[in-house]
Amino acid sequence: MAEEIKVDLELNLKGLLCPLPMVRVSQNIKNVPVGGIIKATATDPGSLADIPSWAKSTGNEILKSERIGPEIIFYIKRIK
Amino acid sequence: MTVDKQTEEKLIALLKQKINRQLLYYLDICARCAICRDACHQYVATKDVHYLPAYRAELIRRIYKKYFTRTGRIIPSLYEGKEITDDLLDELYKVTYACTGCRRCMFYCPFSIDTTWVLSVAKTILIAAGKGSPILTELADAAIEKGKNIDLFKGIMLDILKDTERKLQEKVGDPKATIPVEKEDSNLLYVALSGEHTILPAAIIFHQAKENWTLSLFEASNYGYFLGDTAKAKTIAQRIVDEAKRLKVKEVVVTECGHAHRVFKFFYESWAKEKYPFQVSSILEIIHRYLKEGRINLNSKYIKEPVTYHDPCQIGRNYGVFAEPRDIISQVSADFREMNPQREKNWCCGAGGGVVAQPDLDEFRIKTGELKVKQIRQTGAKIVVSPCENCRLQIETLNEKYNLGIRISSIMDLVAYSLLIPREQS
Ligand code: SF4
Ligand code: SF4
């Protein structure tokens, strides 16, 4: 359940096209402490593969992702 | 601060590998005439010497002089030799990753010095020193990671495509219209960008032209190329080359993305030391071909508002496609207006070369987009068309920041819309 995840920072990435959703997440991950969580809401369908790939290659973690209508919501945990 | 001995030796060895006739020619021949000064939109907008094309190359020249000339080794200060220090690398970073790779400086240089080529050497040095652009590295690595795990994402991607397919069927009025993926023996493999906006218009055009096509699972953009890391750039492009070979397609068609098209057209074969068993084309060339063959017919002059065209550097000056987009636009536009200057002399939008993806250059790209803003204003156009995603993203930013009051369109959108007009009106 989304309510169970304590979010440190919310990012509105709606309307942004590739690569900007990844760029904004990358920029903002530095703004949460290690262990902190970003909730990012995107509308670019490409981000469904892009954001998890970014997380894997940078050593961060996607706790959960969900699609609600046109919105794609990621809970990203800063690991390092 | 001087870099440690080991790093210094590594960087010198790397530069030594890069020294060839082309580099020596560029380093030797520059007459310091400063003609390139007025050719670079970044220098013109900022008047900062760092952005003078000849100065950017000068930093590499100084390193070369210090380590590879006798005089430079003995009295570096007299012969402008510079040893590799952290400050020098930081300065090199600033001038290198800000360059949009537009090559307008080369067009005007009396000796055709290709500053971007010299800066590709700078990028190699920066990466080896651990000072490559962090964000471009992350984007390149994410693309490689996606390639490794494509089976993991395929289900989601196909699921999303179903939505796009439904929209296609609705738009073209054909419940059997499809967006094929991994279809063997297709005539062409279309390589889109991440997201629907480059898939749907292309699918409409292919449907109307009755093309035997298939959509690539991968996006065209290549941040390894912007980063200047050939190994990563090759790995990213190879995902598509392998897919094209596996599906035995005759032609790989790259969407409206300047750098991606250039990577496939000009670089990949030499990086991989192989010849493609297929042809590479830009979607612009395909649309133009369909029009010539009568496979699609456009709704003549349906756009009444004034339209102008921005030549993306990688499609215009650096590839030579000027006529096709103008031909297409002139068919649908009743009032087409050229920018001044245009074609080979067109000003860069200000965000190529990966600049649009580097947040620390956001303000810089808005400032250095001034010349483009002036050009657009002079035309009085209400619609700006450009067949490059990168340019469109930048022009959208300029539209917002400078209140241009324009709309921005791709060529594909103009064409797809034109093809749909009779049906939508009926
Ligand atoms: S125009 Fe060419 S020769 Fe003249 S300063 Fe610039 S790079 Fe050097
Ligand atoms: S390639 Fe373009 S941005 Fe880079 S130095 Fe030359 S004119 Fe300036």
Short mmCIF file of C-alpha atoms and ligand atoms in Angstrom, two decimals:
data_model
loop_
_atom_site.label_atom_id
_atom_site.label_comp_id
_atom_site.label_asym_id
_atom_site.label_seq_id
_atom_site.Cartn_x
_atom_site.Cartn_y
_atom_site.Cartn_z
CA MET A 1 0.00 0.00 0.00
CA ALA A 2 1.30 3.43 -0.99
CA GLU A 3 0.29 4.84 2.44
CA GLU A 4 2.75 2.50 4.15
CA ILE A 5 5.72 4.01 2.37
CA LYS A 6 7.10 7.08 4.09
CA VAL A 7 8.00 9.50 1.34
CA ASP A 8 10.76 12.10 1.83
CA LEU A 9 10.34 13.93 -1.45
CA GLU A 10 7.62 14.03 -4.11
CA LEU A 11 8.51 14.75 -7.72
CA ASN A 12 6.05 15.79 -10.37
CA LEU A 13 7.45 14.57 -13.68
CA LYS A 14 4.16 14.74 -15.54
CA GLY A 15 4.50 15.88 -19.13
CA LEU A 16 8.27 15.46 -19.20
CA LEU A 17 9.73 13.40 -22.01
CA CYS A 18 12.82 11.21 -22.03
CA PRO A 19 15.47 11.80 -20.76
CA LEU A 20 14.08 14.46 -18.42
CA PRO A 21 12.26 12.12 -15.97
CA MET A 22 15.55 10.28 -15.36
CA VAL A 23 17.48 13.54 -15.18
CA ARG A 24 15.13 15.00 -12.57
CA VAL A 25 15.22 11.83 -10.44
CA SER A 26 19.01 11.77 -10.64
CA GLN A 27 19.20 15.45 -9.63
CA ASN A 28 16.82 14.99 -6.71
CA ILE A 29 18.11 11.74 -5.28
CA LYS A 30 20.87 13.85 -3.75
CA ASN A 31 18.22 15.82 -1.89
CA VAL A 32 17.11 12.86 0.23
CA PRO A 33 19.32 11.10 2.79
CA VAL A 34 20.62 7.60 2.19
CA GLY A 35 17.62 5.36 2.94
CA GLY A 36 15.26 8.20 1.98
CA ILE A 37 12.46 7.72 -0.51
CA ILE A 38 11.34 9.70 -3.54
CA LYS A 39 7.84 9.36 -4.92
CA ALA A 40 8.04 10.29 -8.61
CA THR A 41 4.97 10.62 -10.81
CA ALA A 42 5.61 10.50 -14.54
CA THR A 43 3.42 10.27 -17.63
CA ASP A 44 6.05 9.27 -20.20
CA PRO A 45 5.42 5.54 -20.78
CA GLY A 46 9.10 5.15 -21.59
CA SER A 47 9.89 5.83 -17.94
CA LEU A 48 8.46 2.39 -17.05
CA ALA A 49 11.67 0.87 -18.37
CA ASP A 50 13.94 3.91 -18.05
CA ILE A 51 13.58 4.67 -14.33
CA PRO A 52 14.08 1.05 -13.15
CA SER A 53 17.11 0.77 -15.49
CA TRP A 54 18.50 4.01 -14.10
CA ALA A 55 17.92 2.75 -10.53
CA LYS A 56 19.65 -0.55 -11.22
CA SER A 57 22.68 1.02 -12.89
CA THR A 58 23.12 3.65 -10.18
CA GLY A 59 22.64 1.15 -7.35
CA ASN A 60 19.36 2.60 -6.07
CA GLU A 61 16.14 0.67 -5.52
CA ILE A 62 12.62 0.84 -6.87
CA LEU A 63 10.46 -0.17 -3.91
CA LYS A 64 7.27 -0.11 -5.89
CA SER A 65 5.82 1.15 -9.17
CA GLU A 66 2.21 1.46 -10.17
CA ARG A 67 0.17 2.72 -13.09
CA ILE A 68 -2.93 4.75 -12.35
CA GLY A 69 -4.52 5.82 -15.60
CA PRO A 70 -1.90 7.77 -17.54
CA GLU A 71 0.25 8.24 -14.42
CA ILE A 72 3.21 6.06 -13.55
CA ILE A 73 4.27 6.29 -9.93
CA PHE A 74 7.66 5.15 -8.64
CA TYR A 75 8.86 4.86 -5.05
CA ILE A 76 12.62 5.11 -5.28
CA LYS A 77 14.86 4.44 -2.31
CA ARG A 78 18.27 6.06 -2.15
CA ILE A 79 20.72 3.30 -1.36
CA LYS A 80 24.04 5.14 -1.61
CA MET B 1 46.58 21.15 -8.26
CA THR B 2 48.66 18.70 -10.30
CA VAL B 3 47.05 15.33 -10.83
CA ASP B 4 48.88 12.34 -9.35
CA LYS B 5 51.71 10.84 -11.38
CA GLN B 6 49.84 7.68 -12.25
CA THR B 7 46.81 9.57 -13.61
CA GLU B 8 49.07 11.96 -15.49
CA GLU B 9 50.88 9.07 -17.16
CA LYS B 10 47.62 7.36 -18.03
CA LEU B 11 46.24 10.53 -19.63
CA ILE B 12 49.42 11.21 -21.59
CA ALA B 13 49.42 7.63 -22.89
CA LEU B 14 45.81 8.07 -23.93
CA LEU B 15 46.51 11.33 -25.72
CA LYS B 16 49.43 9.65 -27.48
CA GLN B 17 47.05 7.00 -28.82
CA LYS B 18 44.75 9.71 -30.12
CA ILE B 19 47.44 11.64 -31.97
CA ASN B 20 46.96 11.14 -35.67
CA ARG B 21 47.27 13.27 -38.80
CA GLN B 22 43.83 14.75 -38.37
CA LEU B 23 44.47 15.90 -34.81
CA LEU B 24 47.93 17.23 -35.66
CA TYR B 25 46.50 19.11 -38.62
CA TYR B 26 43.88 20.75 -36.42
CA LEU B 27 46.39 21.61 -33.71
CA ASP B 28 48.98 22.97 -36.16
CA ILE B 29 46.94 24.86 -38.71
CA CYS B 30 44.81 27.16 -36.57
CA ALA B 31 45.75 30.70 -37.62
CA ARG B 32 43.98 32.27 -34.64
CA CYS B 33 42.04 34.36 -37.08
CA ALA B 34 39.04 34.20 -34.72
CA ILE B 35 36.53 33.79 -37.54
CA CYS B 36 35.00 30.96 -35.50
CA ARG B 37 34.30 33.43 -32.68
CA ASP B 38 31.31 34.91 -34.46
CA ALA B 39 30.15 31.49 -35.66
CA CYS B 40 29.59 30.01 -32.22
CA HIS B 41 26.23 30.89 -30.67
CA GLN B 42 27.69 30.26 -27.22
CA TYR B 43 30.48 32.79 -27.62
CA VAL B 44 28.20 35.32 -29.33
CA ALA B 45 25.66 35.07 -26.49
CA THR B 46 28.11 35.07 -23.57
CA LYS B 47 31.30 36.78 -24.84
CA ASP B 48 33.11 34.35 -22.55
CA VAL B 49 36.45 33.33 -24.05
CA HIS B 50 35.95 29.76 -22.82
CA TYR B 51 33.29 29.32 -25.46
CA LEU B 52 35.44 30.54 -28.31
CA PRO B 53 35.85 27.42 -30.48
CA ALA B 54 39.57 27.98 -31.03
CA TYR B 55 40.09 28.38 -27.29
CA ARG B 56 38.40 25.07 -26.58
CA ALA B 57 40.82 23.31 -28.92
CA GLU B 58 43.64 25.41 -27.49
CA LEU B 59 43.42 23.54 -24.18
CA ILE B 60 44.21 20.26 -25.93
CA ARG B 61 46.92 21.99 -27.94
CA ARG B 62 48.59 23.16 -24.72
CA ILE B 63 48.61 19.69 -23.23
CA TYR B 64 50.01 18.35 -26.48
CA LYS B 65 52.75 21.01 -26.47
CA LYS B 66 53.76 20.29 -22.91
CA TYR B 67 54.10 16.55 -23.31
CA PHE B 68 54.82 15.95 -26.97
CA THR B 69 57.08 18.76 -28.17
CA ARG B 70 60.72 19.21 -27.19
CA THR B 71 60.38 22.96 -26.66
CA GLY B 72 57.22 22.50 -24.63
CA ARG B 73 58.91 19.94 -22.43
CA ILE B 74 61.89 22.20 -21.76
CA ILE B 75 60.25 25.63 -21.38
CA PRO B 76 56.49 25.01 -21.30
CA SER B 77 55.59 28.56 -20.29
CA LEU B 78 57.32 30.03 -23.33
CA TYR B 79 55.72 27.62 -25.74
CA GLU B 80 52.29 27.66 -24.18
CA GLY B 81 52.59 24.13 -22.91
CA LYS B 82 50.40 23.29 -19.93
CA GLU B 83 50.71 20.39 -17.59
CA ILE B 84 47.65 18.40 -16.67
CA THR B 85 46.20 19.76 -13.45
CA ASP B 86 42.79 19.45 -11.83
CA ASP B 87 42.11 23.06 -12.79
CA LEU B 88 42.98 22.39 -16.42
CA LEU B 89 40.71 19.32 -16.45
CA ASP B 90 37.90 21.36 -14.89
CA GLU B 91 38.33 24.02 -17.55
CA LEU B 92 38.39 21.34 -20.22
CA TYR B 93 35.14 19.94 -18.78
CA LYS B 94 33.48 23.32 -18.93
CA VAL B 95 34.33 23.99 -22.58
CA THR B 96 33.79 20.42 -23.74
CA TYR B 97 30.45 19.30 -22.33
CA ALA B 98 28.90 22.69 -23.10
CA CYS B 99 29.65 22.33 -26.82
CA THR B 100 26.53 21.35 -28.73
CA GLY B 101 28.46 19.69 -31.53
CA CYS B 102 26.70 21.93 -34.03
CA ARG B 103 29.90 22.36 -36.11
CA ARG B 104 28.96 25.85 -37.20
CA CYS B 105 32.51 26.88 -36.27
CA MET B 106 33.88 24.29 -38.68
CA PHE B 107 31.65 25.57 -41.48
CA TYR B 108 33.10 29.06 -41.14
CA CYS B 109 36.70 28.15 -40.29
CA PRO B 110 38.95 28.76 -43.35
CA PHE B 111 40.76 25.50 -42.54
CA SER B 112 37.64 23.50 -41.68
CA ILE B 113 38.93 22.77 -38.20
CA ASP B 114 36.44 20.45 -36.55
CA THR B 115 36.39 21.64 -32.95
CA THR B 116 33.98 18.88 -31.96
CA TRP B 117 36.48 16.33 -33.18
CA VAL B 118 39.19 17.85 -30.98
CA LEU B 119 36.70 17.88 -28.12
CA SER B 120 36.02 14.18 -28.65
CA VAL B 121 39.68 13.71 -27.68
CA ALA B 122 39.06 15.95 -24.67
CA LYS B 123 36.09 13.76 -23.67
CA THR B 124 38.26 10.64 -23.82
CA ILE B 125 40.77 12.31 -21.50
CA LEU B 126 38.10 13.54 -19.11
CA ILE B 127 36.45 10.11 -18.88
CA ALA B 128 39.81 8.46 -18.19
CA ALA B 129 40.45 11.05 -15.47
CA GLY B 130 37.09 10.16 -13.88
CA LYS B 131 35.66 13.53 -14.94
CA GLY B 132 33.18 12.57 -17.64
CA SER B 133 29.73 14.18 -17.35
CA PRO B 134 28.01 12.35 -14.46
CA ILE B 135 24.48 12.70 -15.82
CA LEU B 136 25.41 11.63 -19.34
CA THR B 137 27.18 8.64 -17.79
CA GLU B 138 24.04 7.73 -15.83
CA LEU B 139 21.83 8.03 -18.89
CA ALA B 140 24.19 5.92 -20.99
CA ASP B 141 24.45 3.28 -18.25
CA ALA B 142 20.66 3.18 -17.87
CA ALA B 143 20.29 2.50 -21.61
CA ILE B 144 22.85 -0.31 -21.39
CA GLU B 145 21.06 -1.74 -18.36
CA LYS B 146 17.74 -1.64 -20.22
CA GLY B 147 19.37 -3.52 -23.11
CA LYS B 148 20.60 -6.24 -20.74
CA ASN B 149 17.16 -6.70 -19.20
CA ILE B 150 14.96 -6.22 -22.21
CA ASP B 151 13.00 -9.43 -21.53
CA LEU B 152 12.06 -8.01 -18.15
CA PHE B 153 10.56 -4.88 -19.72
CA LYS B 154 9.13 -6.40 -22.87
CA GLY B 155 5.79 -7.31 -21.25
CA ILE B 156 5.24 -3.77 -19.95
CA MET B 157 6.29 -2.24 -23.24
CA LEU B 158 3.93 -4.45 -25.25
CA ASP B 159 1.17 -3.64 -22.83
CA ILE B 160 1.70 0.11 -23.32
CA LEU B 161 1.85 -0.39 -27.06
CA LYS B 162 -1.62 -1.91 -26.98
CA ASP B 163 -2.94 1.51 -25.85
CA THR B 164 -1.08 3.21 -28.69
CA GLU B 165 -2.38 0.60 -31.12
CA ARG B 166 -5.95 1.31 -30.05
CA LYS B 167 -5.38 5.01 -30.71
CA LEU B 168 -3.95 4.15 -34.13
CA GLN B 169 -6.99 2.04 -35.02
CA GLU B 170 -9.31 4.82 -33.98
CA LYS B 171 -7.37 7.48 -35.88
CA VAL B 172 -7.08 5.58 -39.15
CA GLY B 173 -10.50 3.94 -38.85
CA ASP B 174 -9.11 0.45 -39.25
CA PRO B 175 -9.64 -2.04 -36.40
CA LYS B 176 -6.94 -4.26 -37.91
CA ALA B 177 -4.21 -1.60 -37.89
CA THR B 178 -1.26 -2.80 -35.82
CA ILE B 179 2.02 -1.68 -34.34
CA PRO B 180 4.12 -4.75 -35.04
CA VAL B 181 7.06 -5.64 -32.82
CA GLU B 182 9.74 -8.23 -33.54
CA LYS B 183 8.22 -9.04 -36.92
CA GLU B 184 10.74 -10.90 -39.04
CA ASP B 185 11.37 -10.06 -42.69
CA SER B 186 9.85 -6.61 -42.41
CA ASN B 187 11.01 -4.09 -44.94
CA LEU B 188 11.93 -1.67 -42.24
CA LEU B 189 12.71 -1.48 -38.56
CA TYR B 190 11.53 1.83 -37.19
CA VAL B 191 13.54 3.13 -34.23
CA ALA B 192 11.49 5.57 -32.18
CA LEU B 193 12.20 7.46 -28.98
CA SER B 194 10.97 6.54 -25.56
CA GLY B 195 7.26 7.44 -25.37
CA GLU B 196 4.26 7.44 -27.65
CA HIS B 197 4.74 10.77 -29.41
CA THR B 198 7.23 9.39 -31.93
CA ILE B 199 5.43 6.05 -32.38
CA LEU B 200 1.83 7.02 -33.11
CA PRO B 201 2.44 9.51 -35.97
CA ALA B 202 4.92 7.12 -37.60
CA ALA B 203 2.43 4.25 -37.26
CA ILE B 204 -0.24 6.39 -38.99
CA ILE B 205 2.14 7.20 -41.84
CA PHE B 206 3.24 3.55 -42.24
CA HIS B 207 -0.37 2.40 -42.17
CA GLN B 208 -1.37 4.85 -44.89
CA ALA B 209 1.66 3.89 -47.00
CA LYS B 210 0.85 0.17 -46.49
CA GLU B 211 4.40 -0.38 -45.27
CA ASN B 212 5.66 -3.74 -44.03
CA TRP B 213 7.33 -2.48 -40.88
CA THR B 214 8.19 -3.36 -37.32
CA LEU B 215 8.94 -1.24 -34.26
CA SER B 216 12.24 -1.51 -32.44
CA LEU B 217 12.15 -2.42 -28.76
CA PHE B 218 14.85 0.17 -28.15
CA GLU B 219 14.95 3.94 -28.21
CA ALA B 220 17.11 5.72 -30.78
CA SER B 221 18.87 8.19 -28.48
CA ASN B 222 22.44 7.47 -27.52
CA TYR B 223 23.86 9.23 -24.46
CA GLY B 224 27.07 7.26 -24.76
CA TYR B 225 27.75 9.29 -27.89
CA PHE B 226 27.16 12.60 -26.10
CA LEU B 227 29.30 11.42 -23.21
CA GLY B 228 32.12 10.69 -25.66
CA ASP B 229 32.50 7.08 -24.57
CA THR B 230 32.74 5.09 -27.78
CA ALA B 231 32.49 1.70 -26.06
CA LYS B 232 29.22 2.68 -24.36
CA ALA B 233 27.89 4.38 -27.48
CA LYS B 234 28.61 1.25 -29.50
CA THR B 235 26.90 -1.02 -26.94
CA ILE B 236 23.80 1.19 -26.97
CA ALA B 237 23.59 1.27 -30.77
CA GLN B 238 24.41 -2.41 -31.06
CA ARG B 239 21.13 -3.37 -29.36
CA ILE B 240 19.36 -2.04 -32.45
CA VAL B 241 21.85 -3.35 -35.00
CA ASP B 242 21.50 -6.86 -33.53
CA GLU B 243 17.72 -6.56 -33.55
CA ALA B 244 17.76 -5.47 -37.21
CA LYS B 245 19.98 -8.41 -38.14
CA ARG B 246 17.87 -10.87 -36.18
CA LEU B 247 14.69 -9.69 -37.87
CA LYS B 248 16.40 -9.59 -41.28
CA VAL B 249 15.03 -6.16 -42.13
CA LYS B 250 16.10 -4.32 -45.27
CA GLU B 251 16.25 -0.86 -43.78
CA VAL B 252 16.65 0.73 -40.34
CA VAL B 253 14.69 3.96 -40.13
CA VAL B 254 15.62 6.38 -37.40
CA THR B 255 12.98 8.71 -36.04
CA GLU B 256 13.35 12.50 -35.92
CA CYS B 257 16.44 12.47 -33.75
CA GLY B 258 19.52 14.15 -35.18
CA HIS B 259 22.33 12.57 -33.19
CA ALA B 260 20.83 9.07 -33.25
CA HIS B 261 20.57 9.14 -37.01
CA ARG B 262 24.16 10.35 -37.28
CA VAL B 263 25.38 7.55 -34.98
CA PHE B 264 23.83 4.90 -37.23
CA LYS B 265 24.62 6.58 -40.51
CA PHE B 266 28.20 7.67 -39.90
CA PHE B 267 29.76 6.16 -36.82
CA TYR B 268 28.56 2.70 -35.87
CA GLU B 269 30.13 0.82 -38.80
CA SER B 270 33.56 2.21 -38.04
CA TRP B 271 33.19 1.64 -34.29
CA ALA B 272 32.15 -1.98 -34.85
CA LYS B 273 34.41 -2.50 -37.87
CA GLU B 274 31.57 -4.11 -39.81
CA LYS B 275 29.30 -3.39 -42.75
CA TYR B 276 25.54 -3.31 -42.21
CA PRO B 277 23.46 -5.86 -44.10
CA PHE B 278 20.74 -3.17 -44.27
CA GLN B 279 20.32 0.45 -45.28
CA VAL B 280 19.98 3.29 -42.76
CA SER B 281 17.60 6.18 -43.39
CA SER B 282 15.95 9.00 -41.55
CA ILE B 283 12.15 8.99 -41.31
CA LEU B 284 12.28 12.28 -43.26
CA GLU B 285 13.73 10.48 -46.23
CA ILE B 286 11.09 7.76 -45.94
CA ILE B 287 8.21 10.26 -45.85
CA HIS B 288 9.70 12.06 -48.82
CA ARG B 289 10.05 8.76 -50.67
CA TYR B 290 6.38 7.86 -49.99
CA LEU B 291 5.30 11.23 -51.35
CA LYS B 292 7.38 10.83 -54.50
CA GLU B 293 6.05 7.32 -55.06
CA GLY B 294 2.49 8.47 -54.42
CA ARG B 295 2.08 6.10 -51.47
CA ILE B 296 0.75 8.93 -49.34
CA ASN B 297 -0.90 12.16 -50.37
CA LEU B 298 -0.95 15.21 -48.20
CA ASN B 299 -3.80 17.55 -47.63
CA SER B 300 -2.46 20.51 -49.54
CA LYS B 301 -1.82 23.79 -47.71
CA TYR B 302 -4.02 22.90 -44.77
CA ILE B 303 -2.01 25.03 -42.34
CA LYS B 304 -2.89 28.67 -42.77
CA GLU B 305 -0.79 30.10 -39.93
CA PRO B 306 2.79 31.09 -40.78
CA VAL B 307 5.24 28.20 -40.37
CA THR B 308 9.02 28.26 -40.11
CA TYR B 309 11.59 25.49 -40.10
CA HIS B 310 14.57 25.02 -37.80
CA ASP B 311 17.35 22.96 -39.43
CA PRO B 312 18.68 20.63 -36.73
CA CYS B 313 22.48 20.77 -36.93
CA GLN B 314 22.81 16.98 -37.10
CA ILE B 315 20.30 16.64 -39.92
CA GLY B 316 21.12 19.81 -41.85
CA ARG B 317 24.71 21.03 -41.60
CA ASN B 318 26.13 17.68 -40.51
CA TYR B 319 24.14 15.37 -42.78
CA GLY B 320 22.95 17.51 -45.66
CA VAL B 321 19.18 16.97 -45.55
CA PHE B 322 17.75 20.38 -46.43
CA ALA B 323 15.35 19.92 -49.33
CA GLU B 324 13.17 17.06 -48.09
CA PRO B 325 11.70 18.73 -44.98
CA ARG B 326 11.12 21.97 -46.89
CA ASP B 327 9.35 20.06 -49.63
CA ILE B 328 7.09 18.35 -47.11
CA ILE B 329 6.29 21.53 -45.17
CA SER B 330 5.60 23.50 -48.34
CA GLN B 331 2.99 20.93 -49.32
CA VAL B 332 0.98 21.35 -46.12
CA SER B 333 1.68 25.00 -45.32
CA ALA B 334 0.12 27.95 -47.10
CA ASP B 335 2.64 30.36 -45.54
CA PHE B 336 6.12 28.91 -45.14
CA ARG B 337 8.79 31.35 -44.02
CA GLU B 338 12.53 30.69 -43.90
CA MET B 339 14.67 31.70 -40.96
CA ASN B 340 17.65 33.86 -41.67
CA PRO B 341 20.27 32.41 -41.86
CA GLN B 342 19.21 28.84 -42.59
CA ARG B 343 20.49 25.54 -44.02
CA GLU B 344 24.28 25.16 -43.53
CA LYS B 345 24.43 28.55 -41.82
CA ASN B 346 21.52 28.03 -39.46
CA TRP B 347 22.11 28.90 -35.81
CA CYS B 348 22.10 25.97 -33.39
CA CYS B 349 19.04 25.85 -31.08
CA GLY B 350 21.50 25.84 -28.17
CA ALA B 351 20.88 22.44 -26.63
CA GLY B 352 22.44 19.76 -28.83
CA GLY B 353 25.35 17.53 -27.83
CA GLY B 354 23.59 16.39 -24.65
CA VAL B 355 23.34 19.95 -23.30
CA VAL B 356 19.56 19.55 -22.86
CA ALA B 357 20.14 16.66 -20.45
CA GLN B 358 22.66 18.48 -18.23
CA PRO B 359 20.77 20.40 -15.53
CA ASP B 360 23.81 22.51 -14.67
CA LEU B 361 23.60 23.92 -18.20
CA ASP B 362 19.88 24.79 -18.03
CA GLU B 363 20.42 28.53 -17.61
CA PHE B 364 23.29 28.50 -20.07
CA ARG B 365 21.16 26.93 -22.79
CA ILE B 366 18.42 29.48 -22.27
CA LYS B 367 20.95 32.30 -22.54
CA THR B 368 22.69 30.80 -25.57
CA GLY B 369 19.35 30.18 -27.28
CA GLU B 370 19.01 33.96 -27.74
CA LEU B 371 20.02 33.89 -31.38
CA LYS B 372 17.43 31.22 -32.13
CA VAL B 373 14.78 33.27 -30.37
CA LYS B 374 15.69 36.30 -32.48
CA GLN B 375 15.53 34.24 -35.65
CA ILE B 376 12.13 32.80 -34.80
CA ARG B 377 10.74 36.23 -33.93
CA GLN B 378 11.99 37.70 -37.21
CA THR B 379 9.95 35.18 -39.22
CA GLY B 380 6.70 36.07 -37.46
CA ALA B 381 5.86 32.35 -37.57
CA LYS B 382 3.32 30.83 -35.22
CA ILE B 383 4.47 27.26 -35.78
CA VAL B 384 8.09 26.11 -35.65
CA VAL B 385 8.79 22.74 -37.22
CA SER B 386 11.92 20.79 -36.48
CA PRO B 387 12.68 17.11 -37.03
CA CYS B 388 14.80 16.62 -33.90
CA GLU B 389 13.47 15.87 -30.43
CA ASN B 390 16.39 17.64 -28.83
CA CYS B 391 15.80 20.85 -30.79
CA ARG B 392 12.07 20.70 -30.05
CA LEU B 393 12.67 20.33 -26.31
CA GLN B 394 14.94 23.37 -26.42
CA ILE B 395 12.60 25.46 -28.57
CA GLU B 396 9.78 24.61 -26.16
CA THR B 397 11.91 25.91 -23.29
CA LEU B 398 12.75 29.05 -25.28
CA ASN B 399 9.06 29.51 -26.10
CA GLU B 400 8.24 29.45 -22.42
CA LYS B 401 11.15 31.59 -21.19
CA TYR B 402 11.03 34.23 -23.94
CA ASN B 403 7.22 34.23 -24.44
CA LEU B 404 7.44 33.45 -28.11
CA GLY B 405 3.79 32.42 -28.40
CA ILE B 406 4.53 29.64 -30.86
CA ARG B 407 3.64 25.98 -31.27
CA ILE B 408 6.33 23.42 -32.00
CA SER B 409 5.80 20.44 -34.25
CA SER B 410 7.65 17.51 -35.70
CA ILE B 411 7.45 16.75 -39.43
CA MET B 412 5.77 13.43 -38.64
CA ASP B 413 2.97 15.17 -36.74
CA LEU B 414 2.32 17.54 -39.65
CA VAL B 415 2.21 14.65 -42.10
CA ALA B 416 0.16 12.29 -39.92
CA TYR B 417 -2.35 15.02 -39.18
CA SER B 418 -2.61 15.89 -42.84
CA LEU B 419 -3.28 12.25 -43.70
CA LEU B 420 -6.11 12.12 -41.17
CA ILE B 421 -7.89 15.33 -42.09
CA PRO B 422 -10.38 13.99 -44.65
CA ARG B 423 -11.49 11.25 -42.28
CA GLU B 424 -11.75 13.48 -39.22
CA GLN B 425 -13.71 16.08 -41.18
CA SER B 426 -16.08 13.45 -42.46
S1 SF4 C 1 38.34 29.98 -37.58
FE1 SF4 C 1 39.63 28.14 -37.65
S2 SF4 C 1 41.70 28.93 -37.99
FE2 SF4 C 1 40.47 30.68 -37.33
S3 SF4 C 1 40.76 30.73 -35.08
FE3 SF4 C 1 38.92 29.54 -35.46
S4 SF4 C 1 39.65 27.41 -35.52
FE4 SF4 C 1 41.46 28.72 -35.76
S1 SF4 C 2 30.47 23.00 -32.46
FE1 SF4 C 2 28.98 24.68 -32.14
S2 SF4 C 2 28.88 24.94 -29.92
FE2 SF4 C 2 30.72 23.73 -30.34
S3 SF4 C 2 32.35 25.24 -30.48
FE3 SF4 C 2 31.62 24.93 -32.58
S4 SF4 C 2 30.05 26.50 -32.90
FE4 SF4 C 2 30.42 26.39 -30.68
#
